[in-house]
Structure formats: structure tokens, C-alpha cells
Coordinates of C-alpha atoms in Angstrom, one line a residue:
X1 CA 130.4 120.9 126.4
X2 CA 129.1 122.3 129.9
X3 CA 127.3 120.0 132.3
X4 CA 123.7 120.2 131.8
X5 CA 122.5 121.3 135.2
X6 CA 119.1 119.9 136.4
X7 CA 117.1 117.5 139.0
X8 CA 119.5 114.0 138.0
X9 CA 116.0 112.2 138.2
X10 CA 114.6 114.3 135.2
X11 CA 114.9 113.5 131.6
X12 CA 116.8 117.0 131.7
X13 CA 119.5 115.7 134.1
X14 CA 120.8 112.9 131.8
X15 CA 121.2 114.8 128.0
X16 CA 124.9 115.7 128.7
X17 CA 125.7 112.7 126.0
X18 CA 123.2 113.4 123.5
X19 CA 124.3 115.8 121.6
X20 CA 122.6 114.9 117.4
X21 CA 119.4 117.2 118.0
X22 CA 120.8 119.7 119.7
X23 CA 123.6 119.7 116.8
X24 CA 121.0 119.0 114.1
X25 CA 119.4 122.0 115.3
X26 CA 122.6 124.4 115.3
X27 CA 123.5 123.2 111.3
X28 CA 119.5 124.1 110.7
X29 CA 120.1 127.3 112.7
X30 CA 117.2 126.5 115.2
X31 CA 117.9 128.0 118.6
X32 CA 116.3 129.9 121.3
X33 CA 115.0 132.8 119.7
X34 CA 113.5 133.9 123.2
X35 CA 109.6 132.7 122.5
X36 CA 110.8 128.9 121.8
X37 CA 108.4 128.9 118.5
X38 CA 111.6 127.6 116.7
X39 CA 111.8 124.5 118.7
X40 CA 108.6 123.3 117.5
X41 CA 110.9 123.1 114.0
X42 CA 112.1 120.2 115.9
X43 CA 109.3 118.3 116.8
X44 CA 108.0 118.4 113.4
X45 CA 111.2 117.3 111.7
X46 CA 110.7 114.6 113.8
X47 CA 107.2 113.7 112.8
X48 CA 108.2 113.6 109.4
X49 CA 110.8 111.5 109.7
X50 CA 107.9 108.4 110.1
X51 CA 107.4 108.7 106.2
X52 CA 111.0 107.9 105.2
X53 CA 111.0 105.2 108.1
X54 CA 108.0 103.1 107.2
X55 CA 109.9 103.7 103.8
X56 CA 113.2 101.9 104.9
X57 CA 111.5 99.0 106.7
X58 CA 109.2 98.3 104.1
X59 CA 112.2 98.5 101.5
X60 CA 114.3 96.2 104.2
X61 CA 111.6 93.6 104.6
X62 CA 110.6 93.2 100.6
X63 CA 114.1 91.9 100.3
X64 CA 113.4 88.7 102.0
X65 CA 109.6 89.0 102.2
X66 CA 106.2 88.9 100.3
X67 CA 104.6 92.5 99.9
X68 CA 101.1 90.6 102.0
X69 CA 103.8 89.7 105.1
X70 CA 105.3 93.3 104.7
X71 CA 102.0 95.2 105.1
X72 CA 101.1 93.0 107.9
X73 CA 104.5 93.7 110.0
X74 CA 104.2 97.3 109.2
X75 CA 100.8 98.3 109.9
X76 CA 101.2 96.3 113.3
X77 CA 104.7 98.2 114.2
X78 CA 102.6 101.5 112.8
X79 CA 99.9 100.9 115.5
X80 CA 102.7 100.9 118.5
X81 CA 104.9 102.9 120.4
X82 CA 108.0 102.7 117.8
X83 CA 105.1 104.1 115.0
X84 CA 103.6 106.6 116.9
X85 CA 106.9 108.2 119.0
X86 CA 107.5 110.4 116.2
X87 CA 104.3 112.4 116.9
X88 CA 103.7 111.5 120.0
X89 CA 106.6 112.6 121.6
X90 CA 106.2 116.4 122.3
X91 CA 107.7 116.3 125.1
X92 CA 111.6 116.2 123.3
X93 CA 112.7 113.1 124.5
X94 CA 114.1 112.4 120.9
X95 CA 113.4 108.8 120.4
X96 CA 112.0 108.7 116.9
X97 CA 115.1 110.2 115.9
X98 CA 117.0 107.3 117.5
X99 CA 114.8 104.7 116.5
X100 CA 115.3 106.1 112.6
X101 CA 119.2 105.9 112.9
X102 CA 119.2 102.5 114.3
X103 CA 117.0 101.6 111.3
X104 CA 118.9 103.5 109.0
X105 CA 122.2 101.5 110.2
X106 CA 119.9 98.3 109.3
X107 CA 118.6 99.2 105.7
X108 CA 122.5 100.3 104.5
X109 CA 124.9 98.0 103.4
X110 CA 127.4 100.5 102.8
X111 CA 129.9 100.5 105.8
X112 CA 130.6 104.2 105.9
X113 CA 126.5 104.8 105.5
X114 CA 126.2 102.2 108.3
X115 CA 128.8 104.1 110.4
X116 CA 127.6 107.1 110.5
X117 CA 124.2 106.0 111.0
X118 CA 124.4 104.4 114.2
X119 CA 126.7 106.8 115.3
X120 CA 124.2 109.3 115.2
X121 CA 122.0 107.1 117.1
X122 CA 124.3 106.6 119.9
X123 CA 124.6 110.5 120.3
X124 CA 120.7 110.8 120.1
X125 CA 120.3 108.1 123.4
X126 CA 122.5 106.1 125.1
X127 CA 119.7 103.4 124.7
X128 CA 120.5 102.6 121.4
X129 CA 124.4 101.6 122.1
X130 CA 122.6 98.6 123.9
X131 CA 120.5 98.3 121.2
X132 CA 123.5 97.6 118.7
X133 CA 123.9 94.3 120.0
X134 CA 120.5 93.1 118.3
X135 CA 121.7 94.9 115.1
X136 CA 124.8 93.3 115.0
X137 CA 123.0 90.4 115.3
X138 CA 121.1 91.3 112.2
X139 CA 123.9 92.1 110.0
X140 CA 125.7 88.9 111.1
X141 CA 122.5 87.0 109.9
X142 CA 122.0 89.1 107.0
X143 CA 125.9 88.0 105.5
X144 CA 125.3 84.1 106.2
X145 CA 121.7 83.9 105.1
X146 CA 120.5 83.4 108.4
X147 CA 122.5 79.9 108.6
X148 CA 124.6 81.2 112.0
X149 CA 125.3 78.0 113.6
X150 CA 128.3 79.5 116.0
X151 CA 130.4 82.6 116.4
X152 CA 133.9 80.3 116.3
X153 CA 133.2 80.8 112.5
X154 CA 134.8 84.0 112.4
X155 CA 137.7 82.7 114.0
X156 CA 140.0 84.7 110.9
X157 CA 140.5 88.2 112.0
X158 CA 140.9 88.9 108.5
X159 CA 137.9 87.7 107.5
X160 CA 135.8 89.1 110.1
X161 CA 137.1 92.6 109.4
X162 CA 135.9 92.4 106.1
X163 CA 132.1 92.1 107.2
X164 CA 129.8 94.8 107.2
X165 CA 128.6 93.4 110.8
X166 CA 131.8 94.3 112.3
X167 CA 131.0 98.1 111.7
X168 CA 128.6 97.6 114.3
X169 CA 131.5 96.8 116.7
X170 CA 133.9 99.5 116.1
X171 CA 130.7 101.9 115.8
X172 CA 130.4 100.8 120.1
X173 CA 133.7 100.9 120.8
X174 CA 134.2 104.1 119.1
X175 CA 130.8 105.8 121.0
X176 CA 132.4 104.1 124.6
X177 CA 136.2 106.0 123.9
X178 CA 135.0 109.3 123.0
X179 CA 132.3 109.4 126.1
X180 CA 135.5 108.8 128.5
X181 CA 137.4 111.1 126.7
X182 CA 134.7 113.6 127.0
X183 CA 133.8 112.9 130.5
X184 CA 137.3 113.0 131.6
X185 CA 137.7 116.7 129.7
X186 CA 134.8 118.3 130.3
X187 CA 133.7 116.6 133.0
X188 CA 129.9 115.8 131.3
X189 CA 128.0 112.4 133.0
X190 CA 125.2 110.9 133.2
X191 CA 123.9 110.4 136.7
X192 CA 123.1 106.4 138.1
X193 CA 122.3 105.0 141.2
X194 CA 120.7 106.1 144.1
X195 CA 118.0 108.6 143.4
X196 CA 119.1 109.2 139.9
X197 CA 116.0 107.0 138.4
X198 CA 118.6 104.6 136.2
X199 CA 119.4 102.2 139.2
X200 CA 119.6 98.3 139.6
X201 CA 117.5 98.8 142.8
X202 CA 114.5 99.7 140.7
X203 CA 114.4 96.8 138.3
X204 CA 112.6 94.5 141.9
X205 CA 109.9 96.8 142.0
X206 CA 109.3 97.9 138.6
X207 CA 108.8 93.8 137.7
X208 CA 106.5 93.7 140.4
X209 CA 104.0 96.6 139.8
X210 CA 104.8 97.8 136.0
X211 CA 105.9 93.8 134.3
X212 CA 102.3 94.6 132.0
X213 CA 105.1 96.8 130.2
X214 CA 106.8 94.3 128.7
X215 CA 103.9 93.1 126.9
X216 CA 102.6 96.4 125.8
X217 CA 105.9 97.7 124.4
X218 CA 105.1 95.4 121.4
X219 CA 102.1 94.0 121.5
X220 CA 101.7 91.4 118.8
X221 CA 105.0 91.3 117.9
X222 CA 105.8 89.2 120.7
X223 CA 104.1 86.6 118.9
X224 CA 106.8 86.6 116.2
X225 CA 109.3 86.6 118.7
X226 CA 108.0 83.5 120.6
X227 CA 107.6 81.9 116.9
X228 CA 110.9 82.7 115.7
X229 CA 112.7 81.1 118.9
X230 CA 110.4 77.7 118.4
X231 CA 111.3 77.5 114.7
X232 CA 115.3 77.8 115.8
X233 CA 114.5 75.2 118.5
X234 CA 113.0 72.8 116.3
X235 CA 116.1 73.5 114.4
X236 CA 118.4 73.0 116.9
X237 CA 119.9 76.3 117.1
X238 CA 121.4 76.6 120.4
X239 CA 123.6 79.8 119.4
X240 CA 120.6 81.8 118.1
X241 CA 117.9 80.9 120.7
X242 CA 120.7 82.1 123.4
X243 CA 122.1 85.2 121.6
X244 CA 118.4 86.7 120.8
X245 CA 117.7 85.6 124.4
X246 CA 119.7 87.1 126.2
X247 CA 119.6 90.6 124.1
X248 CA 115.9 90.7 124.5
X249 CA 116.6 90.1 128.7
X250 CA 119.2 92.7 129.2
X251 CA 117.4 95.3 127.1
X252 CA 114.1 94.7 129.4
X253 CA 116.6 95.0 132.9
X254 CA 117.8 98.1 131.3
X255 CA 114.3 99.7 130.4
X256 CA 113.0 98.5 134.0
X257 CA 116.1 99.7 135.5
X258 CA 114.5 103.3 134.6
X259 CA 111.6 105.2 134.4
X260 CA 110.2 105.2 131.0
X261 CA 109.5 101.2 130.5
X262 CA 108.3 101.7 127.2
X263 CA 110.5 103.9 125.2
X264 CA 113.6 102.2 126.8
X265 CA 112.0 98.8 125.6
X266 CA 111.4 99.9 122.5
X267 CA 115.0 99.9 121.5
X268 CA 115.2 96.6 120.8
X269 CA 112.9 96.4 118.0
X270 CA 115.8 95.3 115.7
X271 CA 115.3 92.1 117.3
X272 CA 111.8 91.7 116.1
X273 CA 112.4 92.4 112.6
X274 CA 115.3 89.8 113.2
X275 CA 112.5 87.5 114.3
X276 CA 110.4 87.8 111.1
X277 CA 113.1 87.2 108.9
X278 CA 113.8 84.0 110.9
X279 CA 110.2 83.3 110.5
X280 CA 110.3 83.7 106.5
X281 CA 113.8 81.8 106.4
X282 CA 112.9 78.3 108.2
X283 CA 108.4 78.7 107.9
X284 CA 107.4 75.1 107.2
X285 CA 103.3 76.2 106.8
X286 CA 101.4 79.1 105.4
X287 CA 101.5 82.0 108.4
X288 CA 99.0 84.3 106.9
X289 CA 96.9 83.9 110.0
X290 CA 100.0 84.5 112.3
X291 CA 100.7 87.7 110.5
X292 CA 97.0 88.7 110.7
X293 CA 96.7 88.0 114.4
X294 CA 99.9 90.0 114.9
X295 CA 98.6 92.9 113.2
X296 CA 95.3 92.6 114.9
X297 CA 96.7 92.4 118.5
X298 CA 98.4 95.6 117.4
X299 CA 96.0 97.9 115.7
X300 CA 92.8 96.3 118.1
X301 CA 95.0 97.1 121.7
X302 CA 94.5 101.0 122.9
X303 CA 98.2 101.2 123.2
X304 CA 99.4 101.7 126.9
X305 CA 102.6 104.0 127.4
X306 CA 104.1 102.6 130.5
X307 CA 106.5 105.0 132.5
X308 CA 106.6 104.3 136.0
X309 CA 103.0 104.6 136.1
X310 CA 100.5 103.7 133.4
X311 CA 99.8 106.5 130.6
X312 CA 97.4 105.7 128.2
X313 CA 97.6 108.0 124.8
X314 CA 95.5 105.7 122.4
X315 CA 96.1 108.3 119.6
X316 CA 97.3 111.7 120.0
X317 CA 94.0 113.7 119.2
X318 CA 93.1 112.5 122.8
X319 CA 95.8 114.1 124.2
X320 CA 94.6 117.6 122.7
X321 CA 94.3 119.8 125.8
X322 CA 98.0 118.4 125.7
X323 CA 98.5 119.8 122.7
X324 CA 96.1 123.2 123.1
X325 CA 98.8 124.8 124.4
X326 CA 101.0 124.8 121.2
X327 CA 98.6 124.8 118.9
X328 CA 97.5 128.2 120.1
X329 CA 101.1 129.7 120.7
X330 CA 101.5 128.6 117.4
X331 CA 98.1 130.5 115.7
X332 CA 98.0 132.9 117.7
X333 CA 100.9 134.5 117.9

């Protein structure tokens, strides 16, 4: 509970909130044993963790989809940055974890399993608070069959409390309390605004000179996106089109509002298996083809890791003398 103490425009100046790794790491009994070889525990508990979450969204998108649309969806999201963060990500930002949680908090219907969940994946990245708007969304679909024609339906208290969706709500609230609480006792923050590199000042500039980051955050899966938002037009549904909308344009202020375009971005991928299921629900034609050129754009495109500068990291054997480094502490020593 001290104040992490560091340059505030550093990764390492912001982590006073994000407290499941380091905790994950104290229940495993992984600390600084002096040479830091214990750390790389870490890292590949993280890379493990891809297995069991290609695992859950396959299981997730077999309930409403064909295997052939599955396999599609997954080897496109496998061939960007939310696939490859769990290995690429050696430098401990902690993202996979986050992105796993949020996923997790998706594939249970259980409300204590849900719970807990996200609540992890608040404390792993204040990121993924934002990003439980788009999952509530997905719940709130998931419950009425994807037939949400306005939010005045849930006029009944009573009723809305009994949802599984409304988890997702107390799951924020609960996340914003104890950060006050814990600010205001221990004096912890997370530095914004001038100089910090989290500021509204940056968003101008970063549209200007980095706005290829949008696209490259996911690739193909805009394509589903754009899709998804004609088939609710054609439909008629005002409440949808708006609500996925405006999720999709405050998460990209808030990712160009920062450094690091593309992890930021990349918490709003609930939003994009949202968009598929919205695709499968109202498709009026045979989408093989879409599905195919989705997965093409994906796997085809040398991905592009946008953080205030272009980084291109196509697949992490290129980034070996990276890597060296480890590698050789680890065999060598």
C-alpha cells in the first residue's frame, strides 16, 4: 500500500492500482529473490494463459455459432495483438492477464464467477473498468437474445437486479469505492494531465500522426464491426447502433489519450465478439466469404504495435536479440 515511486510518464509511475499480479505472485510465493529469475515465473504463467483463453472463446462462440464461423473469428483474433500479448509482452505490462479476466467475466454465467472475474481484471489495469461497459453490453444481449430494443425495459428495479448483467454494474461501482477509499488512506494515485502521458491534450496529436492505430489494433475485425452496425441499421436499431457506438469512441479517446494506442485499444474487444454474435443473430446471406476475408486481413497483415511511435513485432522470434538477454540469464546461469 506505498506509493509506487517512479518517472509519472512511465508504465512504472501508474501500477499503484494494480495490484492482481503482484498479489498472484505473493499467493505463488514469487518475489525478488535478488537475481529476478523468479519473475520470469510470471511472464510464463502468462503465456500459458492463451491456451485456456482460445479455450473460453471458442466454448463462448459455439453457443451461438457454427464450429466453420468459430475457427474463422479465432484464428483472426489469434493473429493480433489480443492473441499474441500473452507472449509478446515481456516487458510486464500485464495485459494478457486482463484481457483473460474480462473474458472470463464473459464465458461465466454464474454471478459470483462473473464477480470475481472482472474484479480481477479491474485490479490488473484500469483499462478494463472502461472496458466493462462493452461487457455489460454483452450480458444485457446475452439475457434478451439479442432482441434489446431500449434500456426503459428494465424499468423494475426488481427485475433488473435479478440479471446476471447487473453484476457488471456493481462489479464498477464496487472497483470506483475502494480506489477512493484507498487513495484517500494511503494516499496511492495514478498520475493524469500534464506530462503524465494519460492527458486529453494528447488525444489532437495522437489522431493526427498515430490514427493508423485504430485500424491495426484489429485488423479485420473491423469488418465485423462495420457489418454488425449495418445489419442493426437495416433493422432499425437506434439503441444498439448508439450504445456500441459510442463504447467503441470513448475507448479509442482513452487509448489515444495515452501512449500505448494499441494495448489500450485492445480492451474493447468484447465489443467485437458482440458484433459477431449480432452478425449470426440477424445474417440474411451466407458470410463464409466475410469470415474468410476477416481472417485473411488478420493472419496476411505483419501486425503493427502502435505506441506513440510505430513498433513493428510481426512474431516474437524477430524480436530475439529482445529476448537473448533472458534466454541466456536463464541457461546460463
Amino acid at each position: 500500500m506505498e506509493t509506487v515511486r517512479g518517472d509519472q510518464e512511465t508504465h512504472g509511475g501508474k501500477i499503484d492500482f494494480r495490484f492482481t499480479v503482484p498479489l498472484l505472485s505473493k499467493l505463488l510465493g514469487i518475489g525478488d529473490s535478488g537475481s529476478g529469475r523468479n519473475v520470469i515465473l510470471i511472464y510464463l504463467i502468462q503465456s500459458a494463459l492463451l491456451v485456456p483463453f482460445l479455450f473460453f472463446l471458442m466454448k463462448l462462440l459455439l453457443r451461438r455459432l457454427a464450429s466453420g464461423t468459430v475457427l474463422y473469428f479465432v484464428m483472426g483474433i489469434s493473429s493480433i495483438y489480443l492473441g499474441k500479448a500473452f507472449f509478446w509482452d515481456y516487458d510486464f505490462w500485464f495485459d494478457a492477464f486482463a484481457y483473460f479476466f474480462l473474458l472470463l467475466g464473459m464465458y461465466l454465467k454464474n454471478r459470483i464467477g462473473i464477480f470475481l472475474t472482472l474484479t480481477l481484471a479491474c485490479w490488473t489495469d484500469e483499462r478494463a473498468v472502461i472496458a466493462l461497459a462493452a461487457v455489460y453490453l454483452f450480458h444485457l444481449l446475452s439475457e434478451t437474445d439479442f432482441e434489446l430494443q431500449s434500456f426503459w425495459q428494465f424499468r423494475d428495479i426488481k427485475d433488473w437486479l435479478s440479471r446476471r448483467s447487473s453484476i457488471v454494474l456493481v462489479v464498477g461501482a464496487g472497483y470506483l469505492v475502494v480506489r477512493l477509499f484507498l487513495s484517500n488512506r494511503y494516499g496511492l494515485r495514478t498520475p493524469v494531465g500534464h506530462g503524465s502521458g494519460a492527458e486529453l491534450a494528447l488525444i489532437p496529436y495522437q489522431l493526427k500522426h498515430r490514427l493508423s492505430g485504430i485500424y491495426l489494433t484489429f485488423e479485420g475485425l473491423w469488418l465485423l464491426f462495420i457489418a454488425a452496425i449495418g445489419l442493426l441499421a437495416k433493422r432499425g436499431n437506434l439503441v444498439l447502433i448508439v450504445s456500441m457506438v459510442s463504447i467503441i469512441v470513448v475507448q479509442t479517446l482513452v487509448s489515444y489519450a495515452v501512449y500505448d494506442i494499441s494495448r489500450s485499444l485492445t480492451y474493447a474487444f468484447p465489443l467485437m465478439i458482440t458484433a459477431v454474435l449480432i452478425i449470426n443473430k440477424y445474417k440474411t446471406a451466407d458470410l463464409k466469404y466475410l469470415y474468410m476475408g476477416v481472417m485473411a486481413l488478420c493472419i496476411l497483415m505483419p501486425t503493427q504495435y502502435v505506441i506513440f511511435y510505430p513498433r513493428q513485432i510481426p512474431w516474437t522470434i524477430l524480436s530475439y536479440e529482445e529476448l537473448k538477454p533472458v534466454i541466456s540469464f536463464l541457461l546460463l546461469r
